[in-house]
C-alpha positions as a LaTeX table, in Angstrom:
\begin{tabular}{lrrr}
\hline
Residue & $x$ (\AA) & $y$ (\AA) & $z$ (\AA) \\
\hline
Asn1 & 97.85 & 87.05 & 119.19 \\
Ser2 & 97.42 & 84.09 & 121.55 \\
Leu3 & 100.34 & 82.39 & 119.79 \\
Thr4 & 102.58 & 85.40 & 119.20 \\
Ala5 & 102.07 & 87.40 & 122.41 \\
Ser6 & 104.04 & 86.72 & 125.59 \\
Gly7 & 102.27 & 85.68 & 128.77 \\
Thr8 & 99.54 & 83.69 & 127.03 \\
Tyr9 & 98.66 & 80.07 & 127.77 \\
Ala10 & 100.30 & 78.99 & 124.50 \\
Ser11 & 103.57 & 80.78 & 125.31 \\
Arg12 & 103.64 & 79.21 & 128.79 \\
Thr13 & 102.91 & 75.63 & 127.76 \\
Leu14 & 104.62 & 75.24 & 124.36 \\
Ala15 & 108.32 & 74.98 & 123.67 \\
Asn16 & 109.78 & 77.66 & 121.41 \\
Val17 & 110.09 & 75.39 & 118.38 \\
Asp18 & 106.56 & 74.02 & 118.85 \\
Gln19 & 105.13 & 77.51 & 119.26 \\
Asn20 & 106.98 & 78.87 & 116.22 \\
Leu21 & 105.79 & 75.95 & 114.10 \\
Leu22 & 102.17 & 76.61 & 115.06 \\
Val23 & 102.59 & 80.33 & 114.41 \\
Ala24 & 103.91 & 79.60 & 110.90 \\
Asp25 & 101.02 & 77.25 & 110.09 \\
Ser26 & 98.44 & 79.63 & 111.60 \\
Ala27 & 99.78 & 82.53 & 109.54 \\
His28 & 99.61 & 80.32 & 106.44 \\
Val29 & 95.94 & 79.50 & 107.12 \\
Ala30 & 95.20 & 83.19 & 107.77 \\
Arg31 & 96.83 & 84.26 & 104.48 \\
Leu32 & 94.79 & 81.75 & 102.48 \\
Thr33 & 91.61 & 82.76 & 104.32 \\
Cys34 & 92.13 & 86.46 & 103.60 \\
Leu35 & 92.82 & 85.88 & 99.91 \\
Thr36 & 89.78 & 83.62 & 99.57 \\
Ala37 & 87.54 & 86.11 & 101.40 \\
Leu38 & 88.66 & 88.96 & 99.12 \\
Gln39 & 87.94 & 86.84 & 96.06 \\
Arg40 & 84.50 & 85.88 & 97.41 \\
Ser41 & 83.70 & 89.56 & 98.05 \\
Arg42 & 83.86 & 90.31 & 94.30 \\
Pro43 & 80.77 & 90.01 & 92.07 \\
Met44 & 80.43 & 86.42 & 90.86 \\
Gly45 & 77.97 & 87.02 & 88.03 \\
Ala46 & 75.76 & 89.47 & 86.20 \\
Tyr47 & 73.25 & 89.69 & 89.06 \\
Asp48 & 75.74 & 89.52 & 91.92 \\
Thr49 & 76.84 & 92.89 & 93.34 \\
Gly50 & 79.50 & 91.38 & 95.56 \\
Asp51 & 79.94 & 91.99 & 99.28 \\
Asp52 & 81.57 & 95.34 & 99.98 \\
Asp53 & 81.18 & 94.95 & 103.75 \\
Leu54 & 83.14 & 91.69 & 103.66 \\
Lys55 & 85.79 & 93.34 & 101.48 \\
Leu56 & 86.14 & 96.25 & 103.91 \\
Ala57 & 86.28 & 93.99 & 106.97 \\
Val58 & 89.01 & 91.81 & 105.46 \\
Leu59 & 91.09 & 94.79 & 104.32 \\
Thr60 & 90.80 & 96.40 & 107.75 \\
Lys61 & 91.96 & 93.29 & 109.58 \\
Met62 & 94.78 & 92.73 & 107.11 \\
Gly63 & 96.01 & 96.26 & 107.68 \\
Glu64 & 95.92 & 95.72 & 111.44 \\
Arg65 & 97.57 & 92.28 & 111.37 \\
Met66 & 99.98 & 92.42 & 108.45 \\
Arg67 & 102.97 & 91.65 & 110.68 \\
Gln68 & 101.38 & 88.38 & 111.78 \\
Leu69 & 100.20 & 87.54 & 108.26 \\
Leu70 & 103.77 & 87.77 & 106.95 \\
Leu71 & 105.25 & 85.49 & 109.60 \\
Val72 & 107.03 & 82.66 & 107.79 \\
Pro73 & 109.99 & 80.42 & 108.70 \\
Ser74 & 113.21 & 82.35 & 108.13 \\
Asn75 & 114.51 & 79.87 & 105.53 \\
Leu76 & 111.37 & 80.41 & 103.40 \\
Leu77 & 111.44 & 84.23 & 103.28 \\
Gly78 & 110.95 & 85.73 & 99.84 \\
Gly79 & 112.68 & 88.68 & 98.25 \\
Gly80 & 116.13 & 87.16 & 98.05 \\
Gln81 & 116.57 & 87.40 & 101.80 \\
Val82 & 118.08 & 83.92 & 102.09 \\
Ser83 & 120.28 & 81.86 & 99.82 \\
Gln84 & 118.84 & 79.14 & 97.62 \\
Val85 & 120.98 & 76.60 & 99.47 \\
Thr86 & 119.03 & 77.06 & 102.71 \\
Met87 & 115.61 & 77.06 & 101.04 \\
Arg88 & 112.98 & 74.45 & 101.90 \\
Asn89 & 113.49 & 72.32 & 104.97 \\
Lys90 & 110.11 & 71.04 & 106.12 \\
Gly91 & 108.75 & 74.55 & 106.37 \\
Gly92 & 111.67 & 75.54 & 108.55 \\
Tyr93 & 110.81 & 73.30 & 111.51 \\
Pro94 & 111.23 & 69.57 & 112.19 \\
Thr95 & 108.16 & 67.35 & 112.16 \\
Pro96 & 107.36 & 66.08 & 115.67 \\
Pro97 & 107.56 & 62.30 & 116.13 \\
Pro98 & 104.17 & 60.51 & 115.94 \\
Asn99 & 104.39 & 59.38 & 119.58 \\
Ser100 & 104.97 & 62.90 & 120.95 \\
Arg101 & 102.25 & 64.82 & 122.77 \\
Phe102 & 102.62 & 67.66 & 120.26 \\
Phe103 & 102.03 & 65.54 & 117.14 \\
Pro104 & 98.15 & 65.73 & 117.15 \\
Leu105 & 98.34 & 69.53 & 117.54 \\
Trp106 & 100.85 & 69.81 & 114.70 \\
Gln107 & 98.70 & 67.53 & 112.53 \\
Ser108 & 95.56 & 69.58 & 113.15 \\
Ala109 & 97.27 & 72.79 & 111.98 \\
Ser110 & 97.05 & 71.74 & 108.32 \\
Leu111 & 94.17 & 70.15 & 106.42 \\
Ser112 & 96.55 & 68.16 & 104.24 \\
Arg113 & 98.03 & 66.44 & 107.31 \\
Cys114 & 94.59 & 65.30 & 108.49 \\
Cys115 & 93.44 & 63.81 & 105.19 \\
Pro116 & 93.53 & 60.02 & 104.81 \\
Pro117 & 95.78 & 58.69 & 102.03 \\
Ser118 & 92.73 & 57.75 & 99.95 \\
Phe119 & 91.44 & 61.35 & 99.92 \\
Gln120 & 92.79 & 63.95 & 97.49 \\
Cys121 & 93.34 & 67.18 & 99.41 \\
Thr122 & 93.81 & 70.42 & 97.47 \\
Tyr123 & 94.89 & 72.43 & 100.52 \\
Pro124 & 98.47 & 73.66 & 99.92 \\
Asp125 & 100.54 & 72.76 & 102.96 \\
Leu126 & 103.08 & 75.34 & 104.06 \\
Thr127 & 105.94 & 72.97 & 103.26 \\
Ser128 & 104.80 & 72.76 & 99.61 \\
Val129 & 104.93 & 76.52 & 98.99 \\
Asp130 & 108.12 & 78.21 & 97.82 \\
Glu131 & 108.55 & 81.59 & 99.51 \\
Pro132 & 105.03 & 81.75 & 101.01 \\
Asp133 & 105.30 & 85.46 & 101.84 \\
Arg134 & 106.12 & 86.24 & 98.20 \\
Ala135 & 103.22 & 84.08 & 96.99 \\
Phe136 & 100.88 & 85.95 & 99.34 \\
Val137 & 102.09 & 89.41 & 98.27 \\
Val138 & 101.82 & 88.56 & 94.56 \\
Ala139 & 98.29 & 87.16 & 94.91 \\
Leu140 & 97.19 & 90.06 & 97.11 \\
Met141 & 98.54 & 92.73 & 94.75 \\
Ala142 & 96.72 & 91.06 & 91.86 \\
Asp143 & 93.44 & 91.42 & 93.78 \\
Ile144 & 93.92 & 94.78 & 95.45 \\
His145 & 94.27 & 96.89 & 92.29 \\
Ser146 & 90.51 & 97.17 & 91.83 \\
Met147 & 90.10 & 98.09 & 95.50 \\
Leu148 & 92.45 & 101.07 & 95.14 \\
Ile149 & 89.95 & 102.56 & 92.67 \\
Asp150 & 86.79 & 101.29 & 94.38 \\
Lys151 & 83.72 & 103.53 & 94.41 \\
Arg152 & 83.70 & 103.50 & 98.23 \\
Arg153 & 86.19 & 105.79 & 99.92 \\
Asp154 & 86.55 & 103.61 & 103.03 \\
Ile155 & 87.52 & 100.62 & 100.89 \\
Arg156 & 90.06 & 102.71 & 98.97 \\
Glu157 & 91.57 & 103.99 & 102.22 \\
Glu158 & 91.91 & 100.52 & 103.73 \\
Ala159 & 93.42 & 99.21 & 100.49 \\
Val160 & 96.02 & 101.99 & 100.69 \\
Val161 & 96.85 & 100.97 & 104.28 \\
Val162 & 97.43 & 97.39 & 103.13 \\
Val163 & 99.66 & 98.46 & 100.22 \\
Val164 & 101.69 & 100.78 & 102.46 \\
Ser165 & 102.17 & 97.97 & 104.97 \\
Leu166 & 103.44 & 95.70 & 102.19 \\
Leu167 & 105.84 & 98.42 & 101.03 \\
Gln168 & 107.15 & 98.78 & 104.56 \\
Arg169 & 107.46 & 95.08 & 105.37 \\
Arg170 & 108.31 & 93.51 & 101.99 \\
Arg171 & 109.85 & 96.33 & 99.99 \\
Gly172 & 112.11 & 93.96 & 98.04 \\
Ile173 & 109.22 & 91.84 & 96.79 \\
Met174 & 107.12 & 94.91 & 96.02 \\
Ser175 & 109.99 & 96.46 & 94.05 \\
Glu176 & 110.28 & 93.31 & 91.96 \\
Leu177 & 106.55 & 93.52 & 91.19 \\
Leu178 & 106.48 & 97.25 & 90.48 \\
Ile179 & 109.76 & 97.65 & 88.59 \\
Thr180 & 110.42 & 95.66 & 85.43 \\
Asp181 & 112.27 & 95.89 & 82.12 \\
Ile182 & 110.25 & 95.60 & 78.92 \\
Arg183 & 112.01 & 94.96 & 75.63 \\
Gly184 & 110.87 & 97.41 & 72.98 \\
Glu185 & 111.45 & 97.30 & 69.26 \\
His186 & 114.90 & 98.86 & 69.48 \\
Arg187 & 115.78 & 99.07 & 73.17 \\
Met188 & 114.97 & 97.94 & 76.68 \\
Glu189 & 112.66 & 100.21 & 78.66 \\
Thr190 & 112.22 & 100.23 & 82.43 \\
Val191 & 108.69 & 100.54 & 83.80 \\
Asp192 & 109.08 & 101.85 & 87.36 \\
Leu193 & 105.80 & 102.07 & 89.26 \\
Met194 & 107.68 & 102.26 & 92.55 \\
Asn195 & 109.57 & 105.51 & 92.00 \\
Arg196 & 107.78 & 107.00 & 89.01 \\
Gly197 & 104.33 & 105.47 & 89.25 \\
Gly198 & 103.17 & 106.76 & 92.60 \\
Phe199 & 103.68 & 103.83 & 94.97 \\
Gly200 & 106.87 & 105.25 & 96.47 \\
Ala201 & 105.19 & 108.63 & 96.86 \\
Leu202 & 102.23 & 106.90 & 98.51 \\
Leu203 & 104.52 & 105.40 & 101.13 \\
Val204 & 106.27 & 108.73 & 101.79 \\
Ala205 & 102.95 & 110.58 & 102.09 \\
His206 & 101.55 & 107.96 & 104.46 \\
Glu207 & 104.62 & 108.08 & 106.70 \\
Ala208 & 104.57 & 111.90 & 106.70 \\
Thr209 & 100.90 & 111.87 & 107.71 \\
Thr210 & 101.65 & 109.42 & 110.51 \\
Ile211 & 104.44 & 111.63 & 111.86 \\
Thr212 & 102.19 & 114.71 & 111.70 \\
Glu213 & 99.42 & 112.97 & 113.59 \\
Lys214 & 101.84 & 111.99 & 116.35 \\
\hline
\end{tabular}
């Protein structure tokens, strides 16, 4: 919020391009952190029960901050929202010159920019990821399935909030994941989890509940 909200120290002292660049890198770090935390919350072995409290906390914050988590440079948006011609241009923002006052701040926003040349860094920089919002949604949906059927009701409810938020904010990407054609022995069959598998109904029911509560 300190980077995205108006009236903060960051918004007063940074130029628009500098602020937007930091927002994009911060959102990238937050996405990776959330995915890693969800993976770490799962049982890691026969005698590990996992960490349900961590899982719930991460899901709750993701539901609250999904708008910020999906902030990416406009030329890197997934879901066919931009043409392939405009894809990939240094993460959408120019790299500040090394002698500028902003360069150390820009460098510190990504682990890969801080690593010396002799060190192999596995951190995926934002500029190396095609359609980072799509990559996040795909990875998150792969993890969240088990949480939708979790034994704890509060975890299931927060997982539903996250899925609904994805349906609202990245419907195109979600449709591509939930609707696909499968070639059968004699004909092509469409598997539609969006309209016939419950996800579309989930979104409608959630929006209806929200309107009723208001």
